[in-house]
XYZ file of C-alpha atoms in Angstrom:
327
model
C 177.539 75.350 107.349
C 178.587 72.433 105.285
C 176.949 71.805 102.002
C 179.105 68.834 101.038
C 178.972 65.252 102.028
C 182.227 64.469 103.815
C 183.680 61.108 105.092
C 182.842 60.401 108.604
C 185.776 61.477 110.751
C 186.595 60.123 114.118
C 184.456 61.791 116.748
C 185.870 63.633 119.622
C 184.081 62.470 122.718
C 183.955 65.194 125.193
C 181.900 63.659 127.758
C 180.992 59.971 128.170
C 181.501 57.164 125.809
C 179.039 56.643 123.100
C 179.343 52.855 122.490
C 175.761 51.866 122.682
C 172.384 53.011 123.852
C 172.754 55.616 126.531
C 171.799 54.835 130.126
C 168.643 56.340 131.854
C 169.134 59.986 132.641
C 171.506 60.544 129.709
C 171.272 62.588 126.537
C 173.599 62.091 123.608
C 174.426 65.307 121.787
C 175.987 65.180 118.318
C 177.691 68.635 117.598
C 179.674 70.514 115.133
C 180.226 73.543 117.189
C 183.649 74.138 118.793
C 184.969 72.566 121.927
C 184.795 75.698 124.036
C 181.185 76.622 123.068
C 179.994 72.955 123.614
C 181.627 72.600 126.903
C 180.338 75.807 128.232
C 176.779 75.012 127.348
C 176.980 71.368 128.647
C 178.396 72.616 131.918
C 175.687 75.082 132.382
C 173.034 72.493 131.428
C 174.189 69.846 133.796
C 174.483 72.259 136.720
C 170.765 73.188 136.174
C 169.849 69.483 135.463
C 172.161 67.447 137.778
C 169.966 64.377 137.106
C 170.797 64.279 133.359
C 174.244 63.289 131.937
C 175.216 64.721 128.615
C 177.448 62.741 126.362
C 178.983 64.694 123.491
C 180.242 63.502 120.101
C 181.828 66.210 118.001
C 182.619 66.149 114.275
C 181.853 68.264 111.248
C 178.132 68.685 110.246
C 178.318 66.555 107.157
C 180.239 63.754 109.068
C 177.630 63.744 111.958
C 174.680 63.735 109.531
C 175.976 60.732 107.634
C 176.586 58.993 111.005
C 172.946 59.832 111.921
C 171.719 58.243 108.721
C 174.013 55.186 109.063
C 172.629 54.637 112.556
C 169.026 55.012 111.533
C 168.102 51.378 112.420
C 169.568 51.917 115.934
C 169.984 55.472 116.777
C 172.757 56.279 119.232
C 172.340 60.031 119.318
C 169.381 61.929 120.578
C 169.960 65.627 119.278
C 172.145 67.577 116.858
C 173.403 71.054 117.565
C 174.171 72.881 115.224
C 174.908 72.977 111.476
C 173.830 74.548 108.180
C 170.163 74.435 107.560
C 170.589 73.196 103.966
C 172.673 70.265 105.117
C 170.203 69.443 107.855
C 167.371 69.608 105.419
C 168.989 66.993 103.229
C 168.676 64.462 106.005
C 165.149 65.246 107.015
C 164.132 61.700 106.992
C 166.423 61.085 109.954
C 164.825 63.838 112.089
C 162.051 63.764 114.528
C 159.307 66.490 114.513
C 159.111 68.692 117.653
C 157.496 72.105 118.039
C 159.487 73.910 120.541
C 157.971 76.296 122.902
C 160.878 78.708 121.813
C 160.028 78.457 118.071
C 157.904 81.558 117.753
C 161.058 83.609 118.561
C 162.624 82.392 115.352
C 161.372 83.720 111.981
C 159.500 81.112 110.200
C 162.215 81.001 107.324
C 164.564 79.233 109.730
C 162.136 76.632 111.096
C 161.695 73.189 109.483
C 158.396 71.728 108.397
C 156.431 70.215 111.449
C 159.272 71.312 113.578
C 161.966 69.106 111.977
C 164.548 71.634 112.870
C 165.024 75.138 114.468
C 167.281 77.753 113.400
C 169.866 78.841 116.197
C 172.295 81.168 114.888
C 173.520 82.618 111.539
C 176.890 83.404 110.150
C 177.216 86.685 108.183
C 179.559 86.841 105.214
C 181.972 89.892 105.760
C 185.167 91.381 104.384
C 187.683 91.531 107.179
C 190.292 94.197 106.542
C 193.712 95.017 107.970
C 194.054 98.625 107.352
C 197.878 98.709 107.509
C 197.825 96.508 104.516
C 195.174 98.051 102.566
C 196.004 100.589 99.696
C 196.135 104.072 101.169
C 194.890 102.529 104.341
C 191.440 102.453 102.981
C 189.297 99.237 103.393
C 187.136 98.345 100.437
C 183.571 99.270 100.650
C 182.165 97.024 97.951
C 182.567 93.592 96.458
C 183.286 95.185 93.051
C 186.378 96.998 94.315
C 188.150 93.666 94.955
C 188.276 93.154 91.197
C 190.412 96.183 90.733
C 193.924 95.293 89.895
C 195.349 97.278 92.992
C 194.130 94.532 95.255
C 195.991 91.916 93.388
C 197.903 89.711 95.986
C 196.118 91.464 98.902
C 192.917 89.342 98.976
C 192.731 85.945 100.659
C 189.842 83.582 100.067
C 189.316 80.061 101.418
C 188.892 77.326 98.865
C 185.097 76.854 98.328
C 185.457 73.296 97.731
C 186.744 72.857 101.323
C 185.016 75.805 103.070
C 181.300 75.870 103.020
C 181.314 79.525 104.211
C 183.465 80.483 101.312
C 181.132 78.651 98.862
C 178.047 80.412 100.126
C 180.052 83.791 99.800
C 181.300 83.198 96.399
C 178.080 81.575 94.994
C 176.226 84.531 96.382
C 178.585 86.910 94.884
C 178.197 85.434 91.390
C 174.403 85.409 91.859
C 174.556 89.015 92.837
C 177.093 90.633 90.430
C 177.793 87.982 87.853
C 180.655 85.689 86.657
C 182.742 88.531 85.184
C 183.200 90.267 88.695
C 183.695 87.041 90.466
C 186.510 86.175 87.875
C 188.128 89.549 88.561
C 188.226 89.013 92.233
C 189.505 85.427 91.714
C 192.449 86.753 89.572
C 193.411 89.035 92.459
C 192.887 86.574 95.264
C 195.322 84.107 97.003
C 193.510 80.782 97.764
C 194.028 79.043 101.015
C 192.708 75.742 102.236
C 190.723 76.619 105.229
C 188.503 79.327 106.565
C 190.792 80.020 109.608
C 193.812 80.322 107.398
C 192.145 83.277 105.695
C 191.166 85.330 108.613
C 194.256 84.514 110.606
C 196.581 85.703 107.808
C 194.656 89.072 107.715
C 195.012 89.408 111.529
C 198.876 88.792 111.178
C 199.032 91.452 108.443
C 199.998 89.123 105.655
C 196.977 90.134 103.530
C 194.771 93.221 103.425
C 191.424 91.501 103.100
C 189.797 88.128 103.757
C 186.366 86.855 102.729
C 185.255 85.471 105.912
C 182.580 85.153 108.656
C 181.462 87.953 110.913
C 182.042 86.142 114.131
C 185.787 85.280 113.230
C 186.457 88.884 112.276
C 184.702 90.067 115.438
C 186.838 87.981 117.634
C 189.809 90.301 116.789
C 187.950 93.495 117.026
C 186.595 92.464 120.517
C 190.146 91.405 121.434
C 191.507 94.944 120.699
C 193.200 94.513 117.384
C 192.990 97.957 116.133
C 194.014 97.529 112.688
C 190.976 95.139 111.893
C 187.889 96.423 110.235
C 184.640 94.524 109.431
C 183.177 95.520 106.045
C 179.627 94.691 105.006
C 179.795 95.352 101.294
C 177.411 97.902 99.897
C 175.882 95.652 97.313
C 174.643 93.283 100.044
C 175.994 90.092 101.805
C 174.888 86.595 102.598
C 173.691 84.472 105.410
C 174.641 80.932 106.474
C 171.970 80.073 108.944
C 172.451 77.036 111.370
C 170.059 75.058 113.399
C 169.459 71.997 115.569
C 167.198 68.934 115.535
C 166.218 65.907 117.347
C 167.149 62.558 115.920
C 164.449 60.234 114.978
C 164.253 57.120 117.151
C 166.630 58.467 119.781
C 166.758 56.468 123.013
C 166.247 59.406 125.313
C 163.443 61.791 123.894
C 162.499 63.394 127.065
C 165.931 64.301 128.039
C 166.645 65.413 124.395
C 163.698 67.685 124.269
C 164.745 69.196 127.726
C 168.210 69.918 126.141
C 166.665 71.198 122.997
C 164.569 73.800 124.903
C 167.667 74.764 126.864
C 169.675 75.356 123.698
C 166.918 77.384 122.221
C 166.376 79.554 125.146
C 167.052 83.402 124.966
C 169.373 83.116 127.857
C 171.688 80.428 126.462
C 171.603 81.890 122.902
C 172.605 85.213 124.447
C 175.585 83.756 126.407
C 176.831 81.804 123.355
C 176.799 85.164 121.432
C 178.680 86.894 124.329
C 181.377 84.087 124.410
C 181.578 83.049 120.690
C 179.891 85.824 118.750
C 177.418 83.378 117.147
C 174.645 85.718 116.051
C 171.478 84.315 117.106
C 168.330 83.949 115.051
C 166.024 84.765 117.659
C 164.306 88.192 116.957
C 164.231 89.115 120.767
C 168.052 89.249 121.214
C 169.591 92.624 120.076
C 173.170 91.889 119.323
C 173.751 95.715 118.955
C 173.068 96.037 122.695
C 175.559 93.460 123.501
C 178.336 94.331 121.332
C 179.559 96.793 118.436
C 177.959 94.659 115.759
C 174.958 96.043 113.939
C 171.486 94.694 114.208
C 170.816 92.263 111.499
C 167.862 94.083 110.286
C 170.335 97.071 109.366
C 172.460 94.691 107.157
C 171.621 94.350 103.478
C 171.140 90.856 103.032
C 170.818 89.041 99.574
C 168.665 85.929 100.158
C 169.906 82.749 98.436
C 167.888 79.599 97.663
C 169.539 76.866 99.691
C 168.168 74.084 97.592
C 169.239 75.558 94.307
C 172.620 76.381 95.811
C 173.117 72.866 96.846
C 172.137 71.295 93.519
C 174.321 73.778 91.617
C 177.457 73.259 93.861
C 179.271 70.837 91.751
C 178.893 72.983 88.640
C 179.941 76.082 90.610
C 183.122 74.509 91.889
C 183.950 73.249 88.423
C 183.760 76.618 86.858
C 185.822 78.123 89.942
C 188.578 75.545 89.199
C 188.650 76.623 85.534
C 188.842 80.290 86.634
C 191.669 79.633 88.977
C 193.658 77.408 86.587
C 193.274 80.147 83.943
C 194.901 83.009 85.986
């Protein structure tokens, strides 16, 4: 989930060229999902719908939403899948209302007004631990423990200015436990530039704990890395929900709606979870029956106000910078 506006980067075109209005029987998909996930879904969709060609443009959520806004007078895309709901909501004027037949399976909190967007999956903030590097081989059980000096130099955190997932985690942590606990954790932590740098370094045994996302940590658990543990802190954790939307004025609305329904379906979201561990928001998919992950209902979740979080981002980052520079 991206909460910041970023410069539009060069898009990676995976199928077809998006240089002008798409031809009949084509749908243009803007996506911030990873290449493997997008390719798998598009391949399946075109096999089931051989009369529709899918052209894909990949970039970050913020970049794609800015592109959609810039193209408002002459939209070149038809559908966006998927990015943080807080970011999508900021661009609601560029979205087309559509009430999907699948919408009732998703809690109302993750559905946009008048069907402007639909939640697809959510990231869960976790602590990814390498037990070989943890003091006494004991993973932490709480956020508060990470402020203990025994964890100094053993905790790795992505820079919240560059990682939206880290921003959600740290903002939520301050909201839950206060600035003093957050400052204590910051004093013990090593800050890295990207989300992947954090979880990869724990997997390699360079650090004991990373603040990261559930799906990233679970890839190592599912891959058989026995030293890796996933901890849902006892005080509670935070969600970063993502969703999709139709683009207002898209040239291929019928094809876009067909792809939308496909992406929202139980079968596709189940397959996306099985291949990429993106936890679906549909209430009729039980991930605990498909993996070792707990059901979302069994995780203590602390709800955050996305609008407030976005409005307070700049002030939070400024305070974070002061904390880090004062260590």
